[in-house]
Amino acid sequence: MRSHYWISAPYRAERDRLLTGLDLPPLLATVDAHRNLRGPYTAVGTLLRLIGPDALLLRPELAFRHRIEIQESTPELTALVPVVRRPLEQSAKGPGSVSRYPARLHSLRISHGLVDFLGAYLEALDDGPRGLVVRNVQHADATDREFLAVLLRRLPAERLTVVLLSDAEPLADPAGPLSASLPQALDAHAVHLVGGSATPAPAAEQAPADDAGTLRLARLLVAADGSDEDADRLAAYARLEPAQRAALHDLRAAEVALAAEAEPSLRLGALPYHLERGSDPGGAGVEALRWAQNRCKYLGFYQAAVEFGRRGLAIVDALQNPSEWWEFTRDTAVALAAAGRPEESAAVQDEARRTSADPVIHMKLAYETGMLYARHFPEAKRDPGQARAWVNQAIAIASLLEDPGERTFFSVFNRNGLALVETRTGRTDEALRLLDEGMERLDRELGLGERTWHRIGLQYNRAQVNGMSGRLEAALADYAVVIDADDDFSDHYFNRGNILRKLGRTEEAVADYEQALRLEPPFPEAHYNRGDARLELGDVPGALADFDRTLELEPEHVDAQLSRAVVLADLGDLPAALRGVDAGLAVEPDHARLLCLKGRLLAEEGALDQAREALAAALRSDPGLAEAWAVKAELAFEAGDRDTAAADYDRAVDLGDSPEIRFNRGVVLEAAGRFDEAAADFEAVLARMDDDDARERLDSCRRAAQRAHA
């Protein structure tokens, strides 16, 4: 049986020695993951440039299905797939005017799509198992690490044997919340081979005895774009004068810039790497880092955006270059918050407040700090009062701006933030007032029109507030306007689908979920919601397929485990249903509905004592779970304990008065000779649904009651 491998050793020669000792299938590719080469998706992009054209030739339908993943990870292949349309973005004037950025989990969805693409290619090749070797994993960007974690979990080694090579240091996850942990994936899915060499292998080149030799080795190091670990080359580079090192980086930067015309991913790796070390770090270096940071923030590669920002801040001086300093600072703080690192974002903002006295900067910082307290800090630290105080400060400063257009724009923008605070505190009417006022003011004072970023942003926020406050038809009207102007964003359709579900328009909801899935890489929440809606429509195979897909993408999705187990139980596959329940309980041991279902399934299998234990645990977790009381009552009735069964059904009816629970209580009461009470239950069932059994039992109870009263 094949396995994935992780090889770690202090020096490359030892890693290579261990690699050559493996019995691997034919290699699909060997790639380098060092982020200095091409930044985010360095390893993925290298792999796709090798296999992508062939994969799209063998499976042309993959071009549309994976167009987003391919364009965002490997821009060199953009011409091979349909262009992603973003009309609202195309109408924006300059990168700063784009106000919508991907969610933190967008990169995880890209990783899943890329694994799907790779799996489809291997299937198309149909020539047995293959191997993939990935070097320099210790230097991989967070996007590559996330992809590798998903790859190790989802593709078995029998199809693709993955070998990761790193140095001897432990592989650590990036800071912030995890979407997929590479160290955890390695522990679960790979054999770890550790090299023990304590000294480097002999160098390929002898240590130079003259300046020409030193320069030659240093040039080789620079040509490796920051990915070389050869000790002699590193030493030669260190011996050069600063001006000599800068000149080498300038020459290499010129070569990379020329190559980047055809391979734009170099602009996220080698190009900024050399320009910030060349002769003009404050000019060309800063420009390259700003482009890279802005691009990464735009694509949702927030960890990389933070790194580029910090590299830029190490170069610029706030007094000499205040504009560049502020751009790096602002985007670093925003990216940290988006990456789930709000404490670090707050520290960057506090440092900026200590550095600058510019009122506009303080206005923007006040707004961003308000958002930390409103949405980004952990729940225990969120503070609506602090959020309102900071946003009010931003609003106050905006009212003092001299330029009328800026005064209007920032006043509306900051009040939009205040609307979020009001929504979080349940003051939805005030939130709607702020949003309505903002849209009216933008129209009246700036004439921006409805099809602009910030106008649509306000309408989208109003749609969300209307939806949360139960104004469902108003929310639908807002989403109609938003989608008309911004029809390529999956969240719009996903959110509208949820509104349509609440309105009972289930078929329309399914259509919206399907559109959301077309516009975004694999999206487990949309699959789950579509599965739930399909189940409501009676499409059991479709629902089961969606729940399976949800769990393939997110094995710890407890609600999907529960829904899938319920379907399997209804289909009579009790062992599979129990396995699903146990998998869900492994994630959330106190999940009351899973425990309740476990009790029901165990009872059906005859394991009555275990069933009672599961039901007792369910009720300890949630004493208000009507279904658990009903199953407990059923067990008591089957054991002949009619009094306990009736009492438990009484509790179930009080907590969740469904026709099924009423009917079952009626059966118990009828068996106990309490015919009038049983008849009342059957009457209640018939008042809500037509049921022949309930009608027959009602007639029987009425006759029995008449006989008892005669």
XYZ file of C-alpha atoms in Angstrom:
710
model
C 0.000 0.000 0.000
C 1.417 3.343 -1.036
C 1.875 6.346 1.254
C 2.599 10.025 0.976
C 6.001 11.091 2.354
C 7.511 14.031 4.169
C 11.304 14.190 4.048
C 13.020 16.629 6.396
C 16.769 17.113 6.704
C 19.057 20.113 7.281
C 20.691 19.989 3.841
C 19.409 19.403 0.351
C 21.906 16.613 -0.409
C 20.561 14.538 2.474
C 16.970 15.209 1.406
C 17.852 14.086 -2.127
C 19.498 10.936 -0.784
C 16.338 9.978 1.073
C 14.242 10.834 -1.973
C 16.231 8.527 -4.249
C 15.660 5.694 -1.813
C 11.890 5.806 -2.253
C 10.038 3.441 -4.553
C 7.919 6.042 -6.345
C 5.608 5.674 -9.323
C 6.435 7.655 -12.490
C 6.720 11.330 -11.597
C 4.100 13.772 -12.782
C 6.379 16.666 -11.824
C 9.039 17.963 -9.445
C 8.354 21.539 -8.347
C 9.869 24.125 -6.026
C 7.546 25.805 -3.493
C 9.908 28.609 -2.394
C 7.755 31.750 -2.317
C 10.660 33.973 -3.364
C 10.229 32.523 -6.855
C 6.614 33.404 -7.612
C 4.886 34.232 -4.330
C 1.464 32.671 -3.691
C 0.884 29.351 -5.471
C 4.526 29.035 -6.521
C 4.344 25.238 -6.420
C 0.809 25.055 -7.803
C 1.581 27.427 -10.662
C 4.688 25.493 -11.632
C 2.682 22.270 -11.677
C -0.160 23.779 -13.713
C 2.181 25.287 -16.270
C 3.520 21.762 -16.804
C 0.239 19.831 -16.941
C -2.450 22.476 -17.560
C -2.351 22.631 -21.372
C -2.451 18.839 -21.655
C -5.220 18.558 -19.059
C -7.367 21.101 -20.898
C -6.745 19.286 -24.174
C -7.817 15.942 -22.693
C -10.732 17.379 -20.700
C -11.891 20.648 -22.338
C -14.831 21.000 -19.945
C -12.358 21.672 -17.123
C -11.599 25.085 -18.633
C -14.895 26.614 -17.562
C -15.289 24.628 -14.364
C -11.875 25.694 -13.032
C -11.413 29.053 -14.747
C -11.245 30.979 -11.464
C -8.708 28.688 -9.801
C -6.508 28.628 -12.901
C -6.524 32.385 -13.493
C -5.898 33.280 -9.861
C -3.177 30.701 -9.204
C -1.517 30.557 -12.626
C -2.104 33.733 -14.657
C 0.113 32.386 -17.429
C -2.746 30.044 -18.418
C -5.430 32.738 -18.562
C -5.669 32.548 -22.356
C -6.627 28.854 -22.126
C -9.787 29.367 -20.050
C -12.872 31.602 -20.276
C -12.213 35.050 -18.878
C -13.808 35.759 -15.526
C -16.208 38.677 -16.031
C -16.235 41.325 -13.355
C -18.117 44.239 -14.950
C -18.425 46.284 -11.782
C -14.689 46.034 -11.152
C -13.939 46.976 -14.743
C -15.936 50.155 -14.268
C -13.969 51.125 -11.134
C -11.440 53.900 -11.526
C -8.144 52.628 -10.164
C -7.358 49.828 -7.708
C -8.243 51.886 -4.667
C -11.832 52.190 -5.796
C -12.442 48.446 -5.543
C -14.248 47.896 -2.250
C -15.019 44.163 -2.344
C -12.378 41.600 -1.485
C -12.706 37.827 -1.132
C -13.490 36.104 2.130
C -10.618 34.451 3.987
C -11.859 31.008 2.923
C -11.709 31.868 -0.791
C -8.180 30.492 -1.056
C -9.329 27.223 0.539
C -12.007 26.927 -2.136
C -9.335 27.555 -4.777
C -7.269 24.728 -3.279
C -10.215 22.344 -3.493
C -10.832 23.331 -7.099
C -7.185 22.759 -7.944
C -7.262 19.313 -6.333
C -10.389 18.525 -8.364
C -8.563 19.667 -11.513
C -5.529 17.528 -10.725
C -7.705 14.516 -9.935
C -9.583 14.917 -13.218
C -6.291 15.067 -15.125
C -5.011 11.885 -13.485
C -8.291 10.210 -14.373
C -7.946 11.370 -17.982
C -4.385 10.030 -18.167
C -5.606 6.675 -16.857
C -2.073 5.255 -16.809
C -1.676 4.209 -13.189
C -0.332 5.991 -10.124
C 1.923 9.016 -10.449
C 4.254 10.899 -8.124
C 4.675 14.560 -7.228
C 7.786 15.940 -5.519
C 7.615 19.377 -3.871
C 10.834 20.989 -2.648
C 11.438 23.846 -0.195
C 8.102 23.403 1.548
C 9.482 25.261 4.590
C 9.545 28.406 2.434
C 6.129 27.889 0.792
C 3.508 30.611 0.853
C 0.363 30.002 2.898
C -1.596 29.297 -0.299
C 0.703 26.447 -1.330
C 0.667 25.020 2.188
C -3.113 25.090 2.202
C -3.223 23.380 -1.198
C -0.777 20.690 -0.092
C -2.803 20.024 3.063
C -5.966 19.546 1.005
C -4.107 17.445 -1.567
C -2.693 15.067 1.064
C -6.145 14.534 2.575
C -8.185 14.212 -0.596
C -5.995 12.336 -3.108
C -4.875 8.873 -1.971
C -1.258 7.951 -2.514
C -2.391 5.109 -4.778
C -3.422 7.773 -7.310
C -0.775 10.416 -6.625
C 2.109 9.792 -4.253
C 3.105 13.193 -2.855
C 6.601 13.725 -1.452
C 7.283 16.955 0.413
C 10.858 18.035 1.155
C 11.796 20.568 3.826
C 14.654 21.480 6.117
C 15.035 20.145 9.644
C 12.962 22.862 11.332
C 9.364 22.017 12.317
C 6.787 23.079 9.741
C 4.559 25.674 11.373
C 1.149 26.871 10.285
C 0.806 30.558 9.431
C -0.573 32.868 12.113
C -4.322 33.266 12.414
C -7.229 30.816 12.143
C -6.566 27.714 10.077
C -8.550 26.559 7.087
C -6.305 23.551 6.462
C -3.225 22.681 8.504
C -0.255 21.238 6.619
C 1.453 19.857 9.773
C -1.793 18.114 10.753
C -2.241 16.732 7.228
C 1.309 15.409 7.268
C 0.764 13.740 10.632
C -2.415 12.087 9.354
C -1.475 11.144 5.808
C 2.322 10.984 5.348
C 5.275 8.901 6.483
C 7.951 11.173 7.959
C 11.542 10.420 6.960
C 14.128 12.381 8.931
C 17.669 12.919 7.664
C 20.442 12.912 10.219
C 23.302 14.645 8.384
C 24.854 17.324 10.562
C 27.154 18.787 7.923
C 26.493 20.016 4.399
C 27.474 17.892 1.447
C 30.584 18.935 -0.472
C 29.899 22.034 -2.546
C 29.551 21.736 -6.286
C 32.084 24.544 -6.614
C 35.291 25.008 -4.642
C 35.504 28.042 -2.391
C 36.941 30.820 -4.565
C 40.428 32.155 -4.004
C 39.921 35.360 -6.007
C 37.387 38.097 -6.630
C 36.330 36.620 -9.967
C 35.450 33.327 -8.315
C 33.544 35.102 -5.571
C 31.551 37.060 -8.131
C 30.794 33.915 -10.116
C 29.377 32.101 -7.100
C 27.416 35.150 -5.974
C 25.936 35.492 -9.450
C 24.775 31.866 -9.292
C 23.126 32.573 -5.944
C 21.302 35.647 -7.252
C 20.181 33.732 -10.344
C 18.374 31.292 -8.037
C 16.016 34.136 -6.996
C 16.480 33.659 -3.273
C 15.912 29.892 -3.245
C 19.547 28.690 -3.053
C 20.900 27.255 0.214
C 24.442 26.459 -1.004
C 26.822 27.546 1.777
C 29.697 28.579 -0.491
C 27.461 30.699 -2.694
C 25.922 32.340 0.345
C 29.369 33.092 1.728
C 30.553 34.513 -1.599
C 27.478 36.744 -1.797
C 28.110 37.997 1.739
C 31.708 38.937 0.852
C 30.632 41.321 -1.914
C 30.397 45.049 -1.335
C 26.793 46.324 -1.045
C 27.066 48.061 -4.412
C 28.215 44.838 -6.064
C 25.305 42.904 -4.587
C 22.867 45.587 -5.712
C 24.282 45.503 -9.235
C 23.782 41.747 -9.438
C 20.180 42.131 -8.304
C 19.618 44.908 -10.863
C 20.835 42.667 -13.670
C 18.692 39.770 -12.520
C 15.685 42.071 -12.029
C 15.979 43.193 -15.645
C 15.941 39.564 -16.800
C 12.977 38.737 -14.581
C 11.038 41.834 -15.683
C 11.430 40.778 -19.302
C 10.261 37.252 -18.489
C 7.341 38.615 -16.451
C 5.734 40.004 -19.596
C 4.820 36.416 -20.439
C 4.895 35.029 -16.877
C 3.169 37.585 -14.636
C 3.426 35.394 -11.525
C 7.073 36.494 -11.342
C 5.760 39.895 -10.235
C 4.689 38.287 -6.963
C 8.033 36.634 -6.306
C 11.376 37.114 -7.994
C 10.780 40.639 -9.313
C 10.072 42.364 -5.967
C 12.718 40.152 -4.332
C 15.460 41.555 -6.581
C 14.209 45.139 -6.862
C 14.071 45.634 -3.094
C 17.711 44.466 -2.958
C 18.847 46.410 -6.013
C 20.187 49.926 -6.351
C 16.751 51.602 -6.088
C 14.835 49.892 -3.278
C 12.945 53.063 -2.346
C 11.777 53.576 -5.929
C 11.543 50.450 -8.063
C 11.520 48.201 -4.990
C 8.652 50.021 -3.330
C 6.682 50.117 -6.572
C 7.086 46.353 -7.051
C 6.113 45.588 -3.466
C 3.060 47.863 -3.655
C 1.880 46.171 -6.831
C 2.365 42.736 -5.261
C 0.623 43.685 -2.027
C -2.334 45.238 -3.804
C -2.685 42.238 -6.118
C -2.588 39.779 -3.221
C -5.141 41.750 -1.221
C -7.420 41.914 -4.259
C -7.244 38.127 -4.742
C -7.656 37.336 -1.037
C -4.085 36.112 -0.518
C -3.992 37.983 2.772
C -0.981 36.318 4.386
C 1.146 37.281 1.366
C -0.322 40.790 1.377
C 0.838 41.163 4.985
C 4.343 39.964 4.117
C 4.668 42.339 1.154
C 3.387 45.176 3.307
C 5.906 44.572 6.045
C 8.706 44.322 3.524
C 7.607 47.653 2.114
C 7.423 49.279 5.541
C 11.000 48.156 6.164
C 12.061 50.330 3.204
C 9.876 53.441 3.253
C 10.207 56.318 5.684
C 6.979 57.855 6.960
C 8.393 61.390 6.920
C 10.114 61.240 3.541
C 7.513 59.084 1.746
C 4.238 59.557 3.654
C 2.029 58.393 0.776
C 3.828 55.068 0.263
C 4.146 54.581 4.021
C 0.387 55.019 4.475
C -0.536 52.707 1.595
C 1.623 49.915 2.993
C 0.313 50.553 6.509
C -3.359 50.662 5.537
C -3.285 47.535 3.395
C -1.206 45.614 5.930
C -3.712 46.423 8.671
C -6.667 45.504 6.448
C -5.020 42.254 5.304
C -4.184 41.274 8.889
C -7.811 41.742 9.906
C -9.047 39.783 6.880
C -6.567 36.986 7.633
C -8.031 36.621 11.131
C -5.147 38.365 12.885
C -6.961 41.357 14.445
C -4.574 41.891 17.352
C -1.695 42.414 14.928
C -3.885 44.693 12.842
C -4.626 46.781 15.938
C -0.891 47.059 16.665
C -0.197 48.310 13.129
C -2.980 50.854 13.478
C -1.733 52.069 16.864
C 1.763 52.511 15.457
C 0.318 54.523 12.578
C -1.521 56.799 15.015
C 1.734 57.426 16.836
C 3.508 58.183 13.555
C 1.101 60.473 11.702
C -0.849 63.613 12.561
C -2.742 63.653 9.252
C -6.475 63.944 10.057
C -7.528 61.896 7.017
C -5.266 59.048 8.128
C -6.691 59.253 11.639
C -10.190 59.180 10.188
C -9.443 56.006 8.232
C -7.704 54.398 11.198
C -10.665 55.176 13.430
C -12.981 53.428 10.985
C -10.744 50.347 10.718
C -10.372 50.128 14.510
C -14.145 50.337 14.798
C -14.444 47.380 12.447
C -12.037 45.382 14.618
C -14.351 45.830 17.585
C -17.485 45.228 15.487
C -16.500 42.118 13.527
C -12.844 41.024 13.549
C -11.856 40.573 17.200
C -12.723 37.238 18.851
C -16.253 37.192 20.231
C -15.111 37.804 23.807
C -13.327 41.025 22.817
C -15.929 42.460 20.469
C -17.414 45.606 21.908
C -20.218 47.488 20.124
C -19.674 50.490 22.387
C -16.009 50.761 21.439
C -16.894 50.147 17.803
C -19.446 52.956 17.843
C -16.990 55.310 19.575
C -14.289 54.750 16.954
C -16.678 54.978 13.997
C -18.219 58.152 15.425
C -14.723 59.607 15.543
C -14.300 58.777 11.860
C -17.667 60.382 11.084
C -16.712 63.508 13.031
C -13.418 63.929 11.170
C -15.140 63.319 7.815
C -17.532 66.193 8.504
C -14.540 68.568 8.703
C -12.970 67.667 5.350
C -12.606 70.689 3.085
C -13.378 69.049 -0.240
C -17.200 68.674 -0.538
C -16.957 65.467 -2.557
C -14.597 63.813 -0.091
C -16.694 65.089 2.803
C -19.809 63.453 1.355
C -18.110 60.241 0.311
C -16.346 59.568 3.618
C -19.353 60.649 5.669
C -21.485 58.069 3.866
C -18.765 55.426 3.947
C -18.234 55.812 7.703
C -21.976 55.781 8.416
C -22.123 52.533 6.489
C -19.745 51.171 9.136
C -21.990 52.577 11.845
C -24.914 50.704 10.242
C -22.974 47.474 10.758
C -22.520 48.322 14.440
C -26.239 49.065 14.793
C -27.081 45.762 13.117
C -24.815 43.851 15.502
C -26.672 45.403 18.452
C -30.126 44.607 17.055
C -30.979 48.177 16.029
C -31.908 47.229 12.493
C -34.295 50.150 11.969
C -31.478 52.594 12.681
C -29.140 50.634 10.427
C -31.655 50.827 7.580
C -32.100 54.560 8.153
C -28.337 55.105 7.879
C -28.116 53.043 4.698
C -31.110 54.736 3.056
C -29.729 58.136 3.950
C -26.326 57.194 2.575
C -27.692 56.048 -0.780
C -29.835 59.144 -1.105
C -26.885 61.390 -0.269
C -24.556 59.688 -2.756
C -27.184 60.096 -5.459
C -27.940 63.734 -4.593
C -24.493 65.117 -3.829
C -22.132 62.973 -5.900
C -24.351 61.593 -8.635
C -22.424 58.333 -8.617
C -25.297 56.352 -10.071
C -26.538 52.929 -9.023
C -23.939 50.839 -10.860
C -20.888 51.869 -8.833
C -18.957 50.039 -6.162
C -19.954 52.031 -3.134
C -23.588 52.548 -4.146
C -23.996 48.800 -4.735
C -22.176 48.124 -1.474
C -24.772 50.110 0.443
C -27.617 48.327 -1.341
C -26.023 44.948 -0.581
C -25.708 45.854 3.091
C -29.338 46.946 3.129
C -30.319 43.596 1.608
C -28.504 41.803 4.413
C -30.085 43.947 7.131
C -33.541 43.460 5.617
C -32.964 39.724 5.494
C -31.752 39.533 9.099
C -34.700 41.576 10.364
C -37.331 39.484 8.579
C -38.123 41.985 5.803
C -37.721 39.231 3.239
C -39.522 40.789 0.267
C -37.556 44.019 0.754
C -34.348 41.985 0.872
C -35.270 40.285 -2.413
C -35.878 43.680 -4.026
C -32.444 44.851 -2.877
C -30.735 41.720 -4.164
C -32.426 42.178 -7.530
C -30.769 45.598 -7.867
C -27.421 44.304 -6.643
C -27.385 41.302 -8.972
C -28.430 43.410 -11.937
C -25.275 45.484 -11.488
C -22.938 42.831 -10.052
C -24.030 39.510 -11.509
C -20.746 37.604 -11.181
C -20.421 37.402 -7.382
C -21.449 34.094 -5.828
C -22.361 35.492 -2.398
C -25.250 37.470 -3.889
C -26.910 34.307 -5.192
C -26.105 32.297 -2.070
C -27.660 34.931 0.185
C -30.689 35.378 -2.060
C -31.140 31.606 -2.125
C -31.346 31.633 1.678
C -34.033 34.336 1.541
C -36.004 32.366 -1.049
C -35.841 29.270 1.196
C -37.367 31.228 4.043
C -40.163 32.349 1.726
C -40.869 28.769 0.692
C -39.690 29.356 -2.889
C -37.467 26.310 -2.793
C -37.019 25.646 -6.511
C -35.851 29.242 -7.040
C -33.497 28.846 -4.091
C -31.955 25.749 -5.689
C -31.394 27.727 -8.895
C -29.592 30.455 -6.947
C -27.404 27.950 -5.098
C -26.465 26.396 -8.438
C -25.499 29.804 -9.799
C -23.402 30.458 -6.693
C -21.595 27.163 -7.324
C -20.905 28.160 -10.938
C -19.367 31.471 -9.866
C -17.048 30.236 -7.110
C -14.587 27.379 -6.676
C -15.903 24.455 -4.584
C -18.136 26.013 -1.959
C -19.256 23.567 0.794
C -21.914 25.847 2.290
C -23.696 26.175 -1.055
C -23.597 22.409 -1.572
C -25.040 21.861 1.897
C -27.840 24.384 1.454
C -28.686 23.034 -1.986
C -28.781 19.523 -0.536
C -31.159 20.629 2.184
C -33.379 22.329 -0.389
C -33.290 19.301 -2.704
C -34.376 17.115 0.193
C -37.326 19.416 0.768
C -38.276 18.970 -2.910
C -38.069 15.179 -2.640
C -34.831 14.838 -4.615
C -33.203 12.344 -2.256
C -30.342 11.247 -4.583
C -29.493 14.894 -5.344
C -29.558 15.794 -1.659
C -27.328 12.850 -0.751
C -24.852 13.819 -3.498
C -24.680 17.364 -2.137
C -24.147 16.191 1.442
C -21.412 13.813 0.235
C -19.719 16.655 -1.650
C -19.963 18.930 1.387
C -18.190 16.350 3.517
C -15.572 15.701 0.855
C -14.707 19.399 1.006
C -15.231 19.866 4.741
C -15.167 16.592 6.707
C -15.925 18.424 9.946
C -19.204 19.906 8.661
C -21.383 18.491 11.448
C -24.724 19.580 9.989
C -23.912 17.769 6.748
C -23.023 14.628 8.716
C -26.375 14.861 10.500
C -28.433 15.479 7.351
C -26.661 12.718 5.447
C -27.169 10.276 8.322
C -30.879 11.088 8.463
C -31.223 10.385 4.737
C -29.299 7.115 5.030
C -31.429 6.059 7.985
C -34.614 6.792 6.049
C -33.209 4.698 3.185
C -32.681 1.819 5.603
C -28.880 1.888 5.651
C -28.519 1.975 9.424
C -24.816 0.996 9.601
C -23.813 3.815 7.228
C -26.035 6.243 9.118
C -24.413 5.265 12.423
C -20.948 5.697 10.944
C -21.915 9.206 9.872
C -23.298 9.988 13.322
C -20.112 8.784 14.993
C -18.020 10.863 12.573
C -20.031 13.942 13.497
C -19.768 13.211 17.212
C -16.002 12.871 16.869
C -16.021 16.543 15.885
C -18.714 17.706 18.296
C -19.276 15.107 21.065
C -22.146 17.022 22.714
C -24.152 17.663 19.546
C -27.684 17.024 20.800
C -29.358 16.187 17.486
C -26.591 13.746 16.531
C -26.892 12.060 19.931
C -30.658 11.893 19.497
C -30.308 10.299 16.066
C -27.782 7.864 17.495
C -30.307 6.875 20.136
C -32.969 6.321 17.492
C -30.658 4.246 15.283
C -29.375 2.120 18.166
C -32.962 1.466 19.227
C -33.811 0.295 15.711
C -30.833 -2.082 15.892
C -32.046 -3.410 19.241
C -29.255 -1.912 21.369
C -31.753 -0.430 23.815
C -29.429 0.320 26.744
C -26.993 2.148 24.481
C -29.895 3.968 22.867
C -31.097 5.223 26.251
C -27.569 6.389 27.112
C -27.360 8.361 23.856
C -30.765 9.952 24.463
C -29.827 10.871 28.022
C -26.664 12.525 26.699
C -28.706 14.386 24.084
C -31.041 15.753 26.745
C -28.142 16.746 29.003
C -26.782 18.734 26.088
C -30.154 20.220 25.097
C -33.061 19.620 27.504
C -35.322 21.454 25.053
C -34.872 19.008 22.177
C -38.388 17.776 21.488
C -37.251 14.970 19.195
C -35.129 13.397 21.944
C -38.070 13.383 24.367
C -40.202 11.779 21.647
C -37.696 8.989 20.952
C -37.269 8.437 24.697
C -41.065 8.197 24.996
C -41.206 5.662 22.175
C -38.669 3.449 23.958
C -40.625 3.672 27.199
C -43.850 2.737 25.402
C -42.250 -0.252 23.708
C -40.995 -1.344 27.144
C -44.563 -1.218 28.468
C -44.080 1.912 30.612
C -47.098 3.892 29.410
C -46.975 6.504 32.171
C -43.361 7.470 31.399
C -44.098 7.413 27.672
C -47.067 9.739 28.109
C -45.082 12.114 30.322
C -42.190 12.213 27.857
C -44.563 12.839 24.965
C -46.174 15.646 26.988
C -42.759 17.265 27.260
C -42.118 16.728 23.545
C -45.433 18.332 22.590
C -44.731 21.326 24.834
C -41.359 21.805 23.160
C -42.221 21.021 19.537
C -45.854 20.429 18.696
C -45.510 18.509 15.413
C -48.221 16.263 13.894
C -45.941 13.225 14.220
C -45.365 13.767 17.944
C -49.081 14.429 18.486
C -50.007 11.245 16.646
C -47.578 9.124 18.653
C -48.782 10.595 21.943
C -52.327 9.830 20.849
C -51.349 6.186 20.315
C -49.892 6.017 23.833
C -52.927 7.696 25.393
C -55.265 5.395 23.489
C -53.351 2.371 24.754
C -53.592 3.764 28.292
C -57.371 4.103 27.984
C -57.285 7.908 28.014
C -59.568 8.090 24.991
C -60.721 11.715 25.251
C -57.131 12.967 25.418
C -56.100 10.649 22.599
C -58.984 11.886 20.443
C -57.878 15.482 21.027
C -54.415 14.593 19.727
C -55.774 12.923 16.611
C -58.055 15.912 16.006
C -55.000 18.186 16.239
C -53.200 16.045 13.668
C -56.121 16.193 11.240
C -56.387 19.951 11.665
C -52.897 20.251 10.197
C -52.780 17.404 7.684
C -54.922 14.728 6.071
C -54.026 11.338 7.559
C -56.120 8.189 7.241
C -54.546 6.525 10.279
C -55.290 9.560 12.450
C -58.897 9.628 11.183
C -59.396 5.936 11.868
C -57.912 6.193 15.357
C -59.997 9.294 16.097
C -63.195 7.406 15.260
C -62.061 4.469 17.374
C -61.235 6.717 20.350
C -64.576 8.520 20.120
C -66.446 5.212 20.142
C -64.350 3.961 23.053
C -64.931 7.203 24.961
C -68.699 6.934 24.418
C -68.662 3.394 25.718
C -66.623 4.475 28.745
C -69.032 7.335 29.527
C -72.182 5.260 28.965
